[in-house]
Amino acid sequence: MAEGAFSMTTPDMFTPLEPASVSDPVAARMDALRRQLHHHAHRYYVLDEPQIPDADYDRMFQELQALEALHPELTSPDSPTRRVGGKPLQQFASVRHAVPMLSIRTETDTEASGAQNFDARVRKELGLGASDPPVEYVAELKFDGLAINLRYENGVLAQAATRGDGEVGEDVTQNIRTIRQIPLRLSKDAPPVLEVRGEVYMRRDDFESLNEKQREKMARGIKGEKTFVNPRNAAAGAVRQLDPAIAARRPLSFFAYGLGEVTPEEEGGPLFETHFELLMTLKSWGFPVADLTGTAQGASELIAFHEKIGRQRDQLPYDIDGVVYKVNSLALQKKLGFVTREPRWAVAHKYPAQEQITTVLGIDVQVGRTGKLTPVAKLAPVFVGGVTVTNATLHNEDEARRKDVRIGDTVIVRRAGDVIPEVVSVLLDKRVQDAPMFTMPRKCPVCGSDAVREEGEADYRCTGGLFCAAQRKEAILHYSHRRAVEIEGLGDKLVEQLVDANVIRALPDLYRLGLSALVALDRMADKSANNLLEALEKSKATTLPRFLFGLGIRHVGEATAKALARHFGKFEAIMDATEEQLLAVNDVGPIVAKSIRTFFDQPHNREVVAQLRACGVRWKEGEAAARAPQPLSGKTFVITGTLPTLSRDQAKDLVEAAGGKVAGSVSKKTDYVVAGAEAGSKLVKAQALGVAVIDEADLLTLLSRY
Ligand code: IVH
């Protein structure tokens, strides 16, 4: 975490203190820790709105535990270390647990040594020497959810309770009943009293779709709806939802990992020798037990488990924050016993935290290959999820507003697996006064062209497609596409090289390429260089629709480019057309018209067009549509099979030039199917529907008849 971001957890506080001489500052420190922990436990357990990452909470908790061990005289009965969780909400009935719900000690050493430390402690407590055999453990996942006690009486789910403070929890039976994975009735061999303990959690995919729904509700202006920070908070919120009908709509899951009160063996209760046997029995009674649970011999197998799960962690369908090791033999568990409220026979071994606190140094706006503007928070470097993170995406304007991240803010960043780092939330109480709200720039930060956000879209885009350095590669590739101006042999690898080597800084530089610059590139022989130069030369003689399409104007696809060319005839007419004039073109709606206008309003784009023409790019201009003959106007064609002389693209161009439309599939609305050799299902369908089937010669006759 960022040094000093949370003043109570600076590392120097961990250095052992001399008991007598410094007892006052120690008492003050312990008091401060207790107050902080109470505050954060309330935020976490009661409000489901944590303000700090779990790792920081754990660190404070452990510091307090350590100080209490050193200074037992300074402990206080209300210390958070005496409790396991938060206060029950007033609205739920309280439930006193027949057997207290304990906590497990957390091994925060995330390295392999964490497992070794635990094994060494267990062996020492059991009085085992180096030559004694390894201790057998059960290795489980540490699910990131909410602990629940399920009480079955005579095989029927009688009560479900949260952990609460470990002694008294909340009665959440109604809500828990809605979880399908939890059996409401057990098979005959279950004992008369059985309490099963485990974790209620939310799967990641369920969490995503829940938040998606919440976002929709917020967008519709429904009051009181919010999105959840993570699956655990969503699960906790659902379990402690007072309205069971709402809880029922929240997708929850469950894993069992232990027992509470159970009918004793003398009264006909079950007899287990090991924890693993207990888990397998729970499974046979219908409780979900995670498949990744297994036994392990000694520290080395615990380490192997920790590493294996660490590798799989991000692919799991649910969040875990570590693994749990438990001594397998119940007799040994009994022998080991407890320290305060934590068993000596179990430990939670964590993974590096995926959330950390840091500060926002600035907010940059990056421009993607396609012109999309993305706000990115620049962070004070922080080690999270196993790497040092300095950037976190804010996605788009709405997201940035929703999170309201400002320069100077203290934020929680999250990085899980390969997922790009994200700002989870802002710690508002640490905001610098008068920090201005972030606003998206109205100009592209790379090229200065207008940045626009179209109606119904989330992103701002740079409109300087031809000129903008960020979009150079994409613009060149698009321009040289087979269906645009077509420059044969100019693929993405080559464009990459040309742009990276700074040989091409703007689109017209393509036509300024010389042989020497080309052969200087990697893997470029004389022959291919000459071929490319030839292809470039050939591309100069193009058509107006191809050129228009090649400019990469947003929303101007091939069909629109053709319609524009047909309608206006001349390039200048299109470039200077008003939105209203553009709207007169078939298929051009307000969004497209505006996009074309904005594109040509950028002086840089016009300049690039002028330069391309100066380099020799040319096309035959036609007359405006009103005067041009449109013999096939209103007719729809489908072209299928191999035609004797024309390629399908050529046939399509001819039909469209004559005002016809070419569709991809045959329907009753099709006027003609042009069938060549090996025409298949489309021909069959045409015959079935009674659509006229013609060949290439017929098509040419149709075209020449007018
Ligand atoms: S055993 C006496 N096993 O971690 C041992 N707990 O402090 C009681 N947790 O909130 C707990 N996965 O809900 C155990 N496989 C697992 C667990 C697990 C998650 C949670 C538990 C509690 C915390 C333990």
XYZ file of C-alpha atoms and ligand atoms in Angstrom:
730
model
C 0.000 0.000 0.000
C 1.025 3.586 -0.392
C 3.217 4.636 2.456
C 1.340 6.852 4.839
C -1.932 6.590 2.928
C -3.352 5.102 6.061
C -1.377 6.561 8.914
C -2.254 3.885 11.442
C -0.446 1.136 9.610
C 3.026 2.478 8.998
C 5.538 -0.364 9.334
C 7.454 1.176 12.239
C 4.427 0.375 14.378
C 5.295 -3.287 14.063
C 8.636 -2.970 15.826
C 8.477 -4.558 19.300
C 8.101 -2.030 22.064
C 9.728 -2.085 25.505
C 6.898 -2.930 27.908
C 7.294 -0.596 30.895
C 9.003 2.522 29.644
C 6.706 3.298 26.718
C 3.425 2.045 28.089
C 1.568 5.322 27.540
C 2.089 5.613 23.794
C 1.353 1.901 23.581
C -1.947 2.297 25.406
C -2.829 5.179 23.122
C -1.884 3.158 20.099
C -3.987 0.198 21.223
C -6.917 2.455 21.872
C -6.587 4.026 18.421
C -6.381 0.607 16.808
C -9.472 -0.576 18.647
C -11.437 2.444 17.520
C -10.288 2.105 13.938
C -11.108 -1.589 13.909
C -14.575 -1.013 15.360
C -15.246 1.606 12.739
C -14.092 -0.547 9.835
C -15.789 -3.677 11.150
C -19.053 -1.743 11.217
C -18.514 -0.504 7.649
C -17.714 -4.020 6.532
C -20.108 -6.232 8.451
C -23.067 -4.000 9.083
C -23.097 -1.548 6.200
C -21.452 -3.776 3.575
C -19.468 -0.725 2.485
C -15.813 -1.234 3.338
C -13.501 1.759 3.225
C -10.193 -0.065 3.321
C -8.852 -3.248 1.729
C -9.146 -6.400 3.818
C -5.373 -6.707 4.002
C -5.139 -3.399 5.850
C -7.842 -4.436 8.273
C -5.994 -7.706 8.897
C -2.756 -5.843 9.467
C -4.293 -3.557 12.095
C -6.008 -6.511 13.693
C -2.742 -8.400 13.959
C -0.912 -5.399 15.289
C -3.510 -5.109 18.046
C -3.286 -8.845 18.758
C 0.494 -8.560 19.022
C 0.287 -5.570 21.353
C -2.278 -7.341 23.502
C -0.002 -10.361 23.795
C 2.863 -8.103 24.904
C 0.717 -6.042 27.263
C -2.067 -8.224 28.620
C -2.733 -5.549 31.276
C -3.814 -3.150 28.542
C -6.419 -5.379 26.904
C -9.991 -4.240 27.099
C -13.120 -6.369 27.221
C -14.551 -4.606 24.179
C -11.509 -5.220 22.011
C -12.410 -6.312 18.468
C -10.037 -9.246 18.999
C -12.597 -10.622 21.479
C -15.205 -10.778 18.848
C -15.318 -12.433 15.545
C -17.536 -10.117 13.546
C -19.898 -7.168 13.715
C -23.070 -6.345 15.599
C -26.304 -8.004 14.579
C -28.749 -5.644 12.937
C -31.644 -4.754 15.222
C -34.255 -5.847 12.729
C -33.290 -9.531 12.620
C -34.004 -11.781 15.571
C -30.863 -12.686 17.503
C -29.696 -16.263 17.669
C -27.318 -17.525 20.332
C -25.055 -20.141 18.768
C -25.122 -23.485 20.558
C -21.439 -23.794 19.766
C -19.603 -20.482 19.201
C -18.632 -19.748 15.622
C -14.914 -19.305 15.690
C -12.489 -17.509 13.537
C -9.284 -18.860 12.049
C -5.884 -17.386 12.423
C -4.600 -15.757 9.261
C -1.111 -16.449 8.035
C -0.311 -13.272 6.147
C 3.037 -14.499 4.905
C 1.855 -15.154 1.358
C 4.995 -17.095 0.461
C 5.484 -20.853 0.834
C 6.955 -20.179 4.267
C 3.419 -19.390 5.447
C 2.563 -23.096 5.175
C 5.861 -24.085 6.772
C 5.249 -21.792 9.747
C 1.878 -23.414 10.399
C 3.187 -26.971 10.064
C 6.102 -26.147 12.348
C 3.743 -24.736 15.004
C 1.475 -27.797 14.824
C 4.392 -30.192 15.088
C 5.805 -28.311 18.045
C 2.457 -28.289 19.885
C 2.099 -32.016 19.257
C 5.628 -32.617 20.441
C 6.728 -34.180 17.155
C 10.388 -34.454 16.292
C 12.146 -34.253 12.944
C 12.039 -38.026 12.512
C 8.293 -38.292 13.139
C 6.060 -38.763 10.088
C 4.359 -35.767 8.450
C 1.070 -34.517 9.892
C -1.940 -35.094 7.653
C -3.977 -32.019 6.776
C -7.073 -31.152 4.805
C -6.458 -28.303 2.391
C -9.519 -26.236 1.490
C -10.282 -22.989 -0.273
C -10.928 -19.871 1.739
C -14.173 -18.718 0.187
C -14.807 -15.013 0.189
C -18.366 -14.767 1.410
C -20.319 -14.858 4.609
C -20.173 -17.582 7.288
C -23.525 -19.236 8.008
C -24.707 -21.801 10.522
C -27.457 -24.095 9.224
C -29.371 -25.891 11.941
C -31.276 -29.057 11.000
C -33.656 -30.651 13.458
C -34.858 -34.116 12.577
C -33.523 -33.630 9.107
C -35.356 -30.352 8.419
C -33.719 -26.937 8.058
C -34.928 -25.237 11.230
C -32.769 -22.146 11.373
C -30.012 -20.335 9.555
C -27.909 -17.721 11.313
C -25.045 -15.419 10.484
C -21.939 -15.527 12.604
C -22.515 -12.109 14.138
C -20.016 -11.686 16.953
C -19.400 -15.428 17.123
C -21.698 -15.894 20.124
C -24.855 -14.259 18.837
C -25.798 -13.998 15.187
C -28.839 -13.001 13.190
C -31.688 -15.248 12.176
C -31.656 -15.144 8.387
C -33.568 -18.393 7.821
C -36.037 -16.858 5.364
C -33.289 -15.576 3.109
C -31.153 -18.687 3.338
C -34.079 -20.883 2.373
C -34.031 -19.190 -1.020
C -30.584 -20.613 -1.820
C -31.177 -23.619 -3.988
C -27.888 -25.279 -3.121
C -28.908 -25.549 0.528
C -30.970 -28.676 1.254
C -34.188 -27.990 3.130
C -34.536 -31.627 4.184
C -31.830 -34.239 4.697
C -31.698 -37.935 3.957
C -32.777 -40.387 6.687
C -29.305 -41.137 8.048
C -28.706 -37.539 9.199
C -28.599 -37.142 13.017
C -31.539 -35.548 14.924
C -29.574 -32.351 15.537
C -27.077 -31.240 12.933
C -25.506 -27.849 12.462
C -23.598 -27.414 9.222
C -21.305 -24.453 8.804
C -20.111 -22.992 5.612
C -19.870 -19.990 3.384
C -22.620 -18.279 1.445
C -21.073 -16.610 -1.575
C -21.915 -15.230 -4.983
C -20.374 -16.602 -8.165
C -18.533 -14.074 -10.296
C -20.846 -14.466 -13.281
C -23.895 -14.090 -11.058
C -22.314 -10.994 -9.533
C -21.685 -9.489 -12.964
C -25.242 -10.029 -14.109
C -26.633 -8.717 -10.830
C -24.607 -5.525 -11.190
C -25.695 -5.255 -14.793
C -29.319 -5.337 -13.621
C -28.559 -2.806 -10.907
C -27.005 -0.463 -13.461
C -30.123 -0.723 -15.613
C -32.314 0.117 -12.629
C -30.113 3.099 -11.800
C -30.279 4.234 -15.412
C -34.072 4.064 -15.217
C -33.853 6.345 -12.186
C -35.119 3.820 -9.633
C -34.322 5.207 -6.200
C -32.250 3.358 -3.633
C -30.574 1.015 -6.117
C -26.804 0.706 -6.164
C -24.161 -1.529 -7.658
C -22.017 -3.719 -5.433
C -18.282 -3.384 -4.968
C -17.528 -7.112 -5.091
C -19.258 -10.508 -4.887
C -18.716 -10.754 -1.148
C -20.494 -7.495 -0.416
C -23.282 -8.442 -2.777
C -23.678 -11.804 -1.011
C -23.574 -10.231 2.452
C -26.121 -7.631 1.370
C -28.437 -10.327 0.046
C -28.241 -12.539 3.136
C -28.951 -9.582 5.380
C -31.676 -8.213 3.177
C -34.783 -7.699 5.278
C -37.137 -8.440 2.429
C -36.787 -12.146 1.583
C -38.442 -11.567 -1.795
C -35.516 -9.380 -2.788
C -33.049 -11.849 -1.313
C -34.625 -14.578 -3.396
C -33.751 -12.721 -6.582
C -30.087 -12.473 -5.617
C -28.187 -15.468 -6.923
C -26.376 -17.027 -3.958
C -24.371 -20.230 -3.603
C -23.026 -22.230 -0.680
C -20.073 -24.414 0.329
C -20.013 -26.453 3.540
C -16.741 -26.714 5.503
C -17.543 -27.695 9.079
C -19.969 -28.507 11.866
C -21.563 -26.750 14.828
C -23.722 -28.595 17.344
C -24.361 -32.257 16.479
C -26.189 -35.012 18.370
C -23.466 -36.740 20.391
C -22.345 -40.212 19.466
C -23.849 -41.720 22.657
C -27.265 -40.450 21.546
C -26.993 -41.896 18.093
C -24.995 -39.084 16.464
C -22.341 -39.680 13.817
C -18.770 -40.653 14.642
C -16.045 -39.104 12.541
C -12.360 -39.724 12.890
C -11.156 -37.158 10.432
C -12.222 -33.804 9.079
C -12.079 -35.174 5.540
C -14.479 -37.979 6.415
C -16.797 -35.361 7.915
C -16.707 -33.327 4.691
C -17.419 -36.381 2.552
C -20.366 -37.263 4.782
C -21.731 -33.734 4.420
C -21.436 -34.183 0.690
C -23.371 -37.452 0.862
C -26.096 -35.643 2.809
C -26.510 -33.196 -0.035
C -24.297 -30.254 0.910
C -22.006 -28.702 -1.673
C -18.359 -29.322 -0.773
C -15.746 -27.764 -3.043
C -14.121 -30.288 -5.376
C -10.759 -28.677 -4.842
C -10.695 -29.918 -1.239
C -8.044 -32.581 -0.563
C -5.742 -34.125 1.984
C -2.061 -33.176 2.209
C 0.863 -34.829 3.998
C 3.069 -32.299 5.758
C 4.232 -28.827 4.767
C 5.487 -29.739 1.293
C 2.053 -30.846 0.116
C 0.428 -27.791 1.673
C 2.854 -25.633 -0.287
C 2.048 -27.525 -3.477
C -1.680 -26.956 -2.840
C -1.164 -23.247 -2.159
C 0.766 -22.890 -5.405
C -1.659 -24.938 -7.481
C -4.685 -22.981 -6.279
C -2.732 -19.737 -6.689
C -2.354 -20.531 -10.379
C -6.032 -21.419 -10.774
C -7.368 -18.656 -8.583
C -8.358 -16.223 -11.311
C -10.076 -18.899 -13.366
C -12.244 -20.102 -10.507
C -15.916 -19.197 -10.891
C -15.875 -17.542 -7.449
C -13.576 -15.359 -5.365
C -11.248 -16.834 -2.768
C -8.773 -14.900 -0.694
C -6.582 -17.781 0.315
C -6.594 -21.420 1.276
C -7.318 -23.010 4.652
C -5.291 -25.818 6.184
C -6.856 -27.981 8.890
C -5.325 -30.849 10.834
C -7.223 -33.875 9.522
C -7.397 -36.068 12.632
C -10.181 -34.901 14.948
C -8.324 -36.461 17.889
C -5.292 -34.305 17.117
C -7.538 -31.252 16.676
C -8.852 -31.856 20.177
C -5.336 -32.201 21.506
C -4.260 -28.949 19.881
C -7.233 -26.965 21.203
C -7.642 -23.193 20.964
C -5.907 -19.922 21.739
C -8.551 -17.389 22.720
C -11.048 -17.852 19.908
C -8.868 -19.389 17.246
C -8.181 -23.101 16.868
C -4.515 -24.113 16.808
C -5.361 -26.793 14.263
C -6.381 -24.485 11.428
C -4.920 -21.539 9.576
C -5.883 -19.386 6.601
C -2.990 -18.912 4.202
C -3.552 -15.847 2.070
C -2.545 -14.830 -1.434
C -1.131 -11.419 -2.269
C -3.916 -8.889 -1.863
C -5.782 -7.983 -5.030
C -6.831 -4.646 -3.584
C -4.597 -1.876 -2.287
C -4.784 1.784 -1.435
C -2.927 4.392 -3.420
C -3.280 7.979 -4.609
C -4.265 9.415 -7.966
C -1.451 11.503 -9.385
C -3.314 12.536 -12.505
C -5.956 11.528 -15.015
C -4.763 11.032 -18.587
C -6.874 10.476 -21.637
C -5.557 7.824 -24.001
C -6.562 7.477 -27.632
C -6.998 3.974 -28.992
C -6.312 2.662 -32.496
C -9.852 3.343 -33.523
C -10.006 6.803 -31.991
C -11.720 5.865 -28.755
C -10.792 8.125 -25.848
C -10.223 6.357 -22.522
C -9.638 8.175 -19.242
C -6.878 6.509 -17.245
C -5.976 7.227 -13.630
C -2.224 7.634 -13.103
C -1.417 6.148 -9.734
C 1.357 6.344 -7.227
C 3.014 2.939 -7.865
C 1.438 0.224 -5.748
C 2.069 -3.524 -5.514
C -1.231 -5.288 -6.055
C -2.206 -8.705 -7.369
C 1.471 -9.572 -7.762
C 2.579 -6.620 -9.928
C 3.323 -2.935 -9.555
C 0.419 -0.941 -10.887
C 0.711 2.669 -12.031
C -2.393 2.981 -14.230
C -6.028 2.069 -13.813
C -8.631 2.490 -16.505
C -11.702 4.583 -15.805
C -13.300 3.160 -18.991
C -15.344 6.133 -20.169
C -16.975 9.381 -19.140
C -19.942 7.795 -17.365
C -17.769 5.389 -15.397
C -15.372 8.180 -14.435
C -18.336 10.269 -13.258
C -19.912 7.374 -11.412
C -16.724 6.680 -9.512
C -15.971 10.389 -9.347
C -12.216 9.898 -9.229
C -10.333 13.169 -8.868
C -6.686 14.116 -8.937
C -5.179 13.752 -5.456
C -7.802 11.223 -4.351
C -6.987 8.226 -2.193
C -8.472 5.185 -3.921
C -8.755 1.421 -3.629
C -7.302 -0.262 -6.722
C -7.962 -3.831 -7.635
C -6.043 -6.119 -9.935
C -7.106 -9.738 -10.239
C -5.222 -12.029 -12.579
C -4.764 -10.678 -16.063
C -7.681 -8.327 -15.719
C -6.680 -4.699 -16.181
C -6.362 -2.789 -12.907
C -9.453 -0.932 -11.783
C -10.290 1.782 -9.305
C -12.855 0.143 -7.029
C -13.762 3.180 -4.956
C -12.637 6.545 -3.669
C -12.054 7.185 0.028
C -14.077 10.360 0.170
C -12.981 11.367 3.657
C -9.453 11.723 2.317
C -10.369 13.973 -0.616
C -8.317 17.110 -0.986
C -10.601 20.123 -0.641
C -11.749 21.705 -3.885
C -10.324 18.935 -6.067
C -12.050 19.594 -9.403
C -14.250 16.952 -10.969
C -12.833 15.201 -14.001
C -14.299 16.176 -17.353
C -13.629 14.561 -20.707
C -11.687 16.810 -23.085
C -13.550 18.051 -26.150
C -10.403 17.817 -28.273
C -8.328 14.749 -28.999
C -5.269 14.921 -26.726
C -3.121 13.381 -29.460
C -4.033 15.411 -32.559
C -6.292 18.237 -31.386
C -9.216 17.262 -33.611
C -12.722 17.466 -32.172
C -13.656 14.673 -29.795
C -17.336 13.794 -29.959
C -19.653 11.499 -28.117
C -22.565 10.344 -30.199
C -26.021 9.898 -28.817
C -26.496 6.475 -27.273
C -22.757 5.788 -27.112
C -20.546 5.597 -24.066
C -17.308 6.710 -25.677
C -15.860 9.919 -26.927
C -14.034 9.521 -30.211
C -11.427 11.521 -32.022
C -12.731 12.646 -35.399
C -9.294 13.185 -36.927
C -9.101 9.621 -38.195
C -6.790 10.348 -41.120
C -4.481 12.646 -39.255
C -4.348 11.389 -35.681
C -1.084 9.638 -34.810
C -2.875 7.253 -32.437
C -5.029 5.996 -35.295
C -2.345 5.917 -37.957
C -1.984 2.156 -38.263
C -5.706 1.552 -38.278
C -6.270 4.322 -40.835
C -3.632 2.937 -43.197
C -4.929 -0.602 -42.934
C -8.457 0.522 -43.570
C -7.450 2.670 -46.534
C -5.509 -0.151 -48.140
C -8.218 -2.764 -47.582
C -9.224 -4.929 -50.519
C -12.662 -3.343 -50.646
C -11.333 0.197 -50.165
C -8.486 1.614 -52.271
C -6.798 -1.810 -52.256
C -3.052 -1.909 -51.870
C -2.098 -5.516 -52.413
C 0.487 -6.886 -49.996
C 0.157 -4.134 -47.407
C -0.818 -6.187 -44.355
C -0.832 -5.346 -40.674
C 2.736 -6.601 -40.001
C 4.106 -4.308 -42.666
C 2.032 -1.316 -41.563
C 3.235 -1.940 -38.037
C 6.847 -1.828 -39.207
C 6.418 1.204 -41.424
C 4.744 3.244 -38.719
C 7.024 2.088 -35.922
C 10.098 2.873 -37.997
C 8.609 6.327 -38.572
C 8.815 5.818 -42.340
C 5.121 6.637 -42.542
C 3.872 9.465 -40.391
C 0.709 10.213 -42.316
C -1.358 8.365 -44.876
C 0.062 10.239 -47.943
C 3.568 9.107 -46.939
C 2.516 5.752 -48.392
C 2.872 7.245 -51.852
C 6.213 8.793 -50.980
C 7.810 5.441 -50.159
C 10.981 4.659 -52.029
C 12.720 1.380 -52.697
C 15.574 2.118 -50.304
C 13.275 2.808 -47.340
C 11.424 -0.430 -48.026
C 14.386 -2.751 -48.395
C 15.767 -1.340 -45.145
C 12.859 -3.009 -43.348
C 13.071 -6.422 -41.768
C 12.343 -9.391 -44.034
C 11.770 -7.172 -47.065
C 13.489 -8.439 -50.190
C 13.880 -6.386 -53.380
C 11.168 -8.351 -55.080
C 8.498 -7.778 -52.467
C 9.508 -4.125 -52.164
C 9.038 -3.689 -55.897
C 5.725 -5.508 -55.761
C 4.518 -3.157 -53.074
C 5.587 -0.082 -55.019
C 3.711 -1.438 -58.012
C 0.621 -2.106 -55.923
C 0.792 1.434 -54.567
C 0.999 2.836 -58.053
C -1.937 0.714 -59.156
C -4.033 1.828 -56.202
C -3.863 5.452 -57.283
C -6.438 4.817 -59.973
C -9.456 4.068 -57.824
C -13.176 4.802 -57.715
C -15.008 7.430 -55.717
C -16.880 4.922 -53.502
C -13.688 3.020 -52.720
C -11.835 6.208 -51.859
C -14.684 7.451 -49.675
C -14.943 4.138 -47.883
C -11.151 4.111 -47.465
C -11.191 7.379 -45.528
C -12.600 5.483 -42.567
C -15.286 8.019 -41.704
C -17.243 6.648 -38.775
C -20.495 4.975 -39.915
C -19.552 5.240 -43.581
C -19.344 1.641 -44.654
C -19.090 0.389 -48.191
C -22.791 0.647 -48.964
C -23.051 4.192 -47.620
C -19.954 5.209 -49.572
C -21.557 3.883 -52.742
C -24.835 5.616 -52.009
C -23.007 8.897 -51.393
C -20.992 8.597 -54.581
C -24.090 7.785 -56.579
C -26.061 10.623 -55.075
C -23.486 13.386 -55.273
C -21.297 12.217 -58.141
C -18.338 14.371 -57.130
C -16.072 14.246 -54.091
C -16.190 18.001 -53.444
C -19.951 17.895 -53.334
C -19.834 15.316 -50.555
C -17.097 17.107 -48.675
C -19.057 20.339 -48.681
C -22.575 18.967 -48.275
C -24.601 20.200 -45.327
C -26.152 17.693 -42.949
C -29.485 18.382 -44.563
C -28.157 17.654 -48.039
C -26.544 14.483 -46.752
C -29.841 13.375 -45.263
C -31.316 13.306 -48.756
C -29.169 10.276 -49.553
C -30.790 6.881 -49.242
C -29.694 5.115 -46.025
C -28.089 8.231 -44.547
C -29.653 9.090 -41.203
C -28.881 11.935 -38.794
C -26.008 10.147 -37.024
C -24.250 9.315 -40.291
C -24.837 12.796 -41.722
C -23.383 14.385 -38.623
C -20.407 12.064 -38.635
C -19.582 12.901 -42.265
C -19.941 16.604 -41.612
C -17.721 16.457 -38.489
C -15.082 14.491 -40.377
C -14.775 17.030 -43.160
C -14.945 19.904 -40.697
C -11.557 18.852 -39.364
C -9.013 20.884 -41.373
C -6.415 18.139 -40.931
C -8.628 15.537 -42.590
C -9.176 17.823 -45.600
C -5.463 18.414 -45.798
C -4.762 14.682 -45.919
C -7.277 14.243 -48.747
C -5.639 17.080 -50.670
C -2.234 15.508 -50.228
C -3.465 12.100 -51.377
C -4.798 13.698 -54.541
C -1.546 15.592 -54.997
C 0.233 12.242 -54.818
C -1.826 11.089 -57.779
C -4.802 9.351 -56.218
C -7.656 9.834 -58.647
C -11.052 8.536 -59.657
C -13.621 9.140 -62.308
C -16.236 11.526 -61.069
C -19.809 11.145 -62.164
C -22.882 13.224 -62.326
C -25.182 13.734 -59.421
C -27.775 11.001 -59.091
C -30.790 12.884 -60.324
C -29.302 12.855 -63.794
C -27.576 9.478 -63.664
C -29.539 6.512 -64.994
C -30.599 4.037 -62.310
C -31.815 1.082 -64.380
C -31.859 -1.466 -61.557
C -33.169 0.867 -58.881
C -35.543 -0.884 -56.491
C -34.408 -4.341 -57.578
C -32.782 -6.764 -55.153
C -30.265 -9.350 -56.357
C -28.621 -12.337 -54.738
C -25.412 -13.578 -56.357
C -24.424 -17.193 -55.783
C -21.960 -19.733 -57.179
C -19.008 -19.014 -59.488
C -19.810 -16.765 -62.454
C -17.935 -17.439 -65.718
C -16.137 -14.068 -66.077
C -17.071 -11.722 -63.249
C -16.039 -12.159 -59.638
C -18.905 -11.852 -57.178
C -17.536 -8.491 -55.990
C -17.428 -7.190 -59.569
C -20.972 -8.332 -60.231
C -22.052 -6.643 -57.015
C -20.356 -3.376 -58.029
C -22.120 -3.448 -61.396
C -25.532 -4.066 -59.873
C -25.053 -1.347 -57.312
C -23.724 1.126 -59.844
C -26.973 0.625 -61.721
C -28.973 1.365 -58.567
C -29.750 -2.200 -57.542
C -29.236 -3.780 -54.153
C -27.310 -6.962 -53.448
C -28.528 -9.065 -50.532
C -26.865 -11.999 -48.825
C -29.824 -14.329 -48.627
C -32.836 -15.231 -50.740
C -36.314 -14.209 -49.629
C -39.654 -13.461 -51.216
C -38.417 -9.901 -51.666
C -35.534 -11.003 -53.920
C -36.102 -10.033 -57.567
C -33.292 -12.015 -59.214
C -30.882 -14.718 -58.160
C -27.760 -14.626 -60.336
C -26.510 -18.206 -60.239
C -23.091 -19.426 -61.396
C -21.431 -22.821 -61.280
C -21.909 -24.855 -58.112
C -24.674 -22.650 -56.792
C -26.100 -24.425 -53.745
C -28.825 -23.784 -51.217
C -29.577 -20.255 -52.393
C -30.468 -21.557 -55.823
C -32.679 -24.246 -54.292
C -34.422 -21.654 -52.156
C -34.936 -19.328 -55.122
C -36.576 -22.158 -57.048
C -38.742 -23.033 -54.063
C -39.893 -19.428 -53.685
C -40.372 -18.940 -57.404
C -37.741 -16.162 -57.620
C -36.343 -15.500 -61.130
C -32.994 -17.260 -61.599
C -30.630 -15.759 -64.191
C -27.020 -16.319 -65.235
C -24.191 -13.880 -65.835
C -25.123 -13.333 -69.472
C -28.686 -12.470 -68.445
C -27.346 -10.013 -65.887
C -25.185 -8.284 -68.482
C -28.172 -8.070 -70.818
C -30.242 -6.557 -68.042
C -27.537 -3.980 -67.440
C -27.075 -3.110 -71.110
C -30.753 -2.925 -71.880
C -30.901 0.492 -70.287
S -13.213 -22.894 8.999
C -12.859 -23.031 13.390
N -12.987 -23.117 6.394
O -13.089 -17.632 6.932
C -12.756 -22.789 11.954
N -13.575 -20.999 7.300
O -12.190 -16.819 10.158
C -13.924 -22.062 11.425
N -13.951 -19.279 5.578
O -15.453 -15.980 8.055
C -13.841 -21.650 10.033
N -13.554 -20.555 3.840
O -16.513 -17.992 7.016
C -13.246 -22.291 7.421
N -12.782 -23.475 4.097
C -13.056 -22.669 5.131
C -13.392 -21.311 4.939
C -13.648 -20.503 6.053
C -13.899 -19.346 4.239
C -14.265 -18.063 6.338
C -15.222 -18.241 7.457
C -14.812 -17.175 8.400
C -13.374 -17.005 8.136
C -12.575 -17.697 9.223
